[in-house]
Structure formats: structure tokens, C-alpha cells
Amino acid sequence: MKQKSVAQTYTMKSELVLPNDTNTLGNLMGGKLMHWVDVIAAISAQKATNRTVVTAAVDSLTFQAPIRLGELVELEACVTRSFHSSMEVRVEVHSENLMTGDRRKSNTAFLTFVAVDQSGNSIPVPEIVPHTGTEKRWHKEALKRRELRLMLSGRKAVTDPEKLLSLFNNN
């Protein structure tokens, strides 16, 4: 059965870094950020597909800059592409010093979610249709990341090592 197509959906969330969220250096703990990233990504996947979703994989969560105690953390998630029952979600994290107004990109993450029914069986999801140039680029790149994910998990054979290397190239 062909699912109807839906536009990409953006979901945003803000958090304030409190003392209980930090390590001994006064920086946001990575595990706390990973929790926030997982929650916002799941919300985005569920909003985009109107399905119950479960986290299947976290491809990467890169830490580009520390987030300090008292800073505002803004997370923005978007489903970049859907497949049969899974979808990839991109989460971008920015932090802002509320006293100075300085804002910087702190993190980027890619997660995979699978839509499930009440018994936990995977179910189809609608196609995600990109509209902007950026969304179209993310949509195209998501297919490369999926192929790499399948190869690294052993669910797809690596028949061409050159092709595998090309998946790491952003061109």
C-alpha cells in the first residue's frame, strides 16, 4: 500500500543548562545532551509520520563546542528521509550565552527511527518530500548514510570497497 507523502517537519526544543546537568568542569554532560537529542528526534519522527517510533540507531553525535552552565540549548530536528518503515532524523544543537547573546553551533546528530505498531512490529511510513535546496541535499545524503549504516551493521555486503570509501565523501 502506497503511503501519502508529507512535507518535512521541523521540531524545536529549548533547555537551560542547570547545575545538575553539568560535569565538574561546568559543561553540559554528554549523556544529558544525548537524552535531549533522542527525545527531540523521536518527537520529530512521530510528528512527521503520525506513527509510534523507536530509536534504531545513533549514527553520530559530534561535539564541536562545549555547552556551559547557564547557557540556553536549542535543538532543532528534521526528518531528512523516510524509507519503508524507518526514517533518518537530523538534529542540530546550538547554545547561547544569555548574558552576552553569543550563539554557536555545538552539535549535530543523525538518528534512525523505526515506526512500530502496538505489538512492536515495524510498519510503513509516509514518504518525506523535501522542498528547499537544503532539504533536498539532506534527503540525498541520507541515502548514502543509510547505505553505510547497512554495510557497517553487516546487513549489506561490501562488494566494492571504493564505493564504501565514497560514502564517507560529502561530494
Short mmCIF file of C-alpha atoms in Angstrom, two decimals:
data_model
loop_
_atom_site.label_atom_id
_atom_site.label_comp_id
_atom_site.label_asym_id
_atom_site.label_seq_id
_atom_site.Cartn_x
_atom_site.Cartn_y
_atom_site.Cartn_z
CA MET A 1 0.00 0.00 0.00
CA LYS A 2 1.45 3.37 -1.07
CA GLN A 3 1.67 5.86 1.77
CA LYS A 4 0.82 9.51 1.18
CA SER A 5 3.74 11.92 1.01
CA VAL A 6 4.31 14.52 3.69
CA ALA A 7 6.47 17.63 3.85
CA GLN A 8 9.49 17.72 6.10
CA THR A 9 8.61 18.78 9.64
CA TYR A 10 10.86 20.81 11.90
CA THR A 11 10.66 20.41 15.65
CA MET A 12 12.37 22.74 18.12
CA LYS A 13 13.09 22.46 21.81
CA SER A 14 14.88 24.71 24.29
CA GLU A 15 16.59 23.69 27.52
CA LEU A 16 18.54 25.64 30.15
CA VAL A 17 21.76 24.07 31.46
CA LEU A 18 21.38 23.80 35.22
CA PRO A 19 23.98 22.68 37.80
CA ASN A 20 22.59 19.13 37.92
CA ASP A 21 23.19 18.82 34.13
CA THR A 22 26.92 19.59 34.26
CA ASN A 23 30.20 17.80 34.87
CA THR A 24 32.93 19.02 37.22
CA LEU A 25 34.16 21.48 34.57
CA GLY A 26 30.78 23.23 34.43
CA ASN A 27 29.99 21.82 30.97
CA LEU A 28 26.79 20.05 29.95
CA MET A 29 27.27 16.30 30.33
CA GLY A 30 27.28 14.43 27.02
CA GLY A 31 24.74 11.89 28.26
CA LYS A 32 22.26 14.62 29.13
CA LEU A 33 22.61 16.12 25.67
CA MET A 34 22.20 12.66 24.12
CA HIS A 35 18.94 12.27 26.04
CA TRP A 36 17.64 15.63 24.79
CA VAL A 37 18.71 14.78 21.21
CA ASP A 38 16.93 11.39 21.32
CA VAL A 39 13.72 12.94 22.66
CA ILE A 40 13.55 15.77 20.10
CA ALA A 41 14.41 13.39 17.25
CA ALA A 42 11.66 10.96 18.31
CA ILE A 43 9.14 13.80 18.50
CA SER A 44 10.13 14.95 15.01
CA ALA A 45 9.83 11.42 13.57
CA GLN A 46 6.47 10.87 15.21
CA LYS A 47 5.11 14.26 14.08
CA ALA A 48 6.26 13.69 10.50
CA THR A 49 4.77 10.21 10.19
CA ASN A 50 1.92 10.02 12.71
CA ARG A 51 3.38 6.72 13.88
CA THR A 52 4.81 5.41 17.14
CA VAL A 53 8.59 5.28 16.68
CA VAL A 54 11.54 3.66 18.40
CA THR A 55 15.21 4.58 18.22
CA ALA A 56 17.07 2.11 16.00
CA ALA A 57 20.47 3.79 15.72
CA VAL A 58 22.50 6.87 16.50
CA ASP A 59 24.96 7.31 13.65
CA SER A 60 26.90 10.18 15.06
CA LEU A 61 26.78 12.87 17.66
CA THR A 62 29.68 15.21 17.17
CA PHE A 63 30.72 17.61 19.91
CA GLN A 64 32.03 20.78 18.29
CA ALA A 65 31.97 23.13 21.28
CA PRO A 66 31.23 22.73 24.99
CA ILE A 67 27.93 23.99 26.39
CA ARG A 68 28.38 25.81 29.68
CA LEU A 69 26.33 26.06 32.85
CA GLY A 70 23.60 28.70 32.49
CA GLU A 71 23.53 28.60 28.69
CA LEU A 72 20.40 28.10 26.62
CA VAL A 73 20.41 24.99 24.46
CA GLU A 74 18.26 24.98 21.33
CA LEU A 75 17.70 21.72 19.49
CA GLU A 76 16.17 21.57 16.02
CA ALA A 77 15.20 18.24 14.48
CA CYS A 78 14.03 17.32 11.00
CA VAL A 79 13.28 14.01 9.32
CA THR A 80 15.64 14.05 6.34
CA ARG A 81 14.29 10.98 4.58
CA SER A 82 11.95 8.07 5.11
CA PHE A 83 12.42 4.55 3.82
CA HIS A 84 9.94 1.66 4.10
CA SER A 85 9.46 1.66 7.88
CA SER A 86 12.44 3.69 9.01
CA MET A 87 13.47 7.30 8.83
CA GLU A 88 16.58 9.35 9.43
CA VAL A 89 16.40 12.42 11.67
CA ARG A 90 18.97 15.21 11.73
CA VAL A 91 19.35 17.17 14.96
CA GLU A 92 21.30 20.39 15.16
CA VAL A 93 22.18 21.86 18.55
CA HIS A 94 23.03 25.50 19.26
CA SER A 95 23.97 27.06 22.56
CA GLU A 96 23.56 30.66 23.59
CA ASN A 97 25.08 32.67 26.39
CA LEU A 98 22.05 34.58 27.65
CA MET A 99 24.19 37.35 29.17
CA THR A 100 26.22 38.17 26.05
CA GLY A 101 23.94 36.87 23.30
CA ASP A 102 26.81 34.85 21.82
CA ARG A 103 25.36 31.88 19.93
CA ARG A 104 27.25 28.94 18.44
CA LYS A 105 26.60 25.59 16.85
CA SER A 106 27.53 22.95 19.39
CA ASN A 107 26.49 19.61 17.95
CA THR A 108 24.98 17.71 15.05
CA ALA A 109 23.49 14.23 15.27
CA PHE A 110 21.89 11.69 12.93
CA LEU A 111 19.48 9.11 14.32
CA THR A 112 17.40 6.36 12.76
CA PHE A 113 13.89 5.56 13.95
CA VAL A 114 11.57 2.71 13.02
CA ALA A 115 7.79 3.05 13.07
CA VAL A 116 6.06 0.27 15.00
CA ASP A 117 2.55 -0.94 15.75
CA GLN A 118 1.24 -1.75 19.24
CA SER A 119 2.93 -5.18 19.09
CA GLY A 120 6.31 -3.70 18.23
CA ASN A 121 6.25 -4.83 14.59
CA SER A 122 7.61 -2.39 12.01
CA ILE A 123 5.02 -0.62 9.86
CA PRO A 124 5.30 1.55 6.73
CA VAL A 125 5.83 5.30 6.97
CA PRO A 126 4.86 8.03 4.51
CA GLU A 127 7.40 9.39 2.07
CA ILE A 128 9.08 12.60 3.22
CA VAL A 129 9.21 15.16 0.42
CA PRO A 130 11.97 17.79 0.54
CA HIS A 131 11.19 21.28 -0.75
CA THR A 132 14.15 23.60 -0.18
CA GLY A 133 17.63 23.17 -1.58
CA THR A 134 18.96 22.27 1.86
CA GLU A 135 16.21 19.71 2.42
CA LYS A 136 16.95 18.15 -0.99
CA ARG A 137 20.65 17.89 -0.11
CA TRP A 138 19.85 16.29 3.27
CA HIS A 139 17.47 13.89 1.50
CA LYS A 140 20.16 12.81 -0.96
CA GLU A 141 22.86 12.49 1.71
CA ALA A 142 20.53 10.39 3.91
CA LEU A 143 20.55 7.63 1.31
CA LYS A 144 24.37 7.47 1.45
CA ARG A 145 24.34 7.35 5.24
CA ARG A 146 21.73 4.57 5.16
CA GLU A 147 23.83 2.52 2.78
CA LEU A 148 26.87 2.99 5.01
CA ARG A 149 24.81 2.12 8.11
CA LEU A 150 23.65 -1.14 6.46
CA MET A 151 27.20 -2.06 5.45
CA LEU A 152 28.64 -1.35 8.89
CA SER A 153 25.91 -3.40 10.56
CA GLY A 154 26.59 -6.35 8.26
CA ARG A 155 23.10 -6.23 6.72
CA LYS A 156 24.53 -5.32 3.32
CA ALA A 157 27.65 -6.84 1.80
CA VAL A 158 30.58 -4.62 0.94
CA THR A 159 31.18 -5.67 -2.66
CA ASP A 160 33.01 -2.55 -3.76
CA PRO A 161 35.48 -1.05 -1.23
CA GLU A 162 35.80 2.09 -3.40
CA LYS A 163 32.05 2.65 -3.13
CA LEU A 164 32.29 2.26 0.65
CA LEU A 165 35.02 4.91 0.77
CA SER A 166 32.94 7.21 -1.43
CA LEU A 167 30.16 7.11 1.17
CA PHE A 168 32.47 8.97 3.54
CA ASN A 169 32.96 11.70 0.94
CA ASN A 170 30.38 14.50 1.11
CA ASN A 171 30.57 15.27 -2.61
#
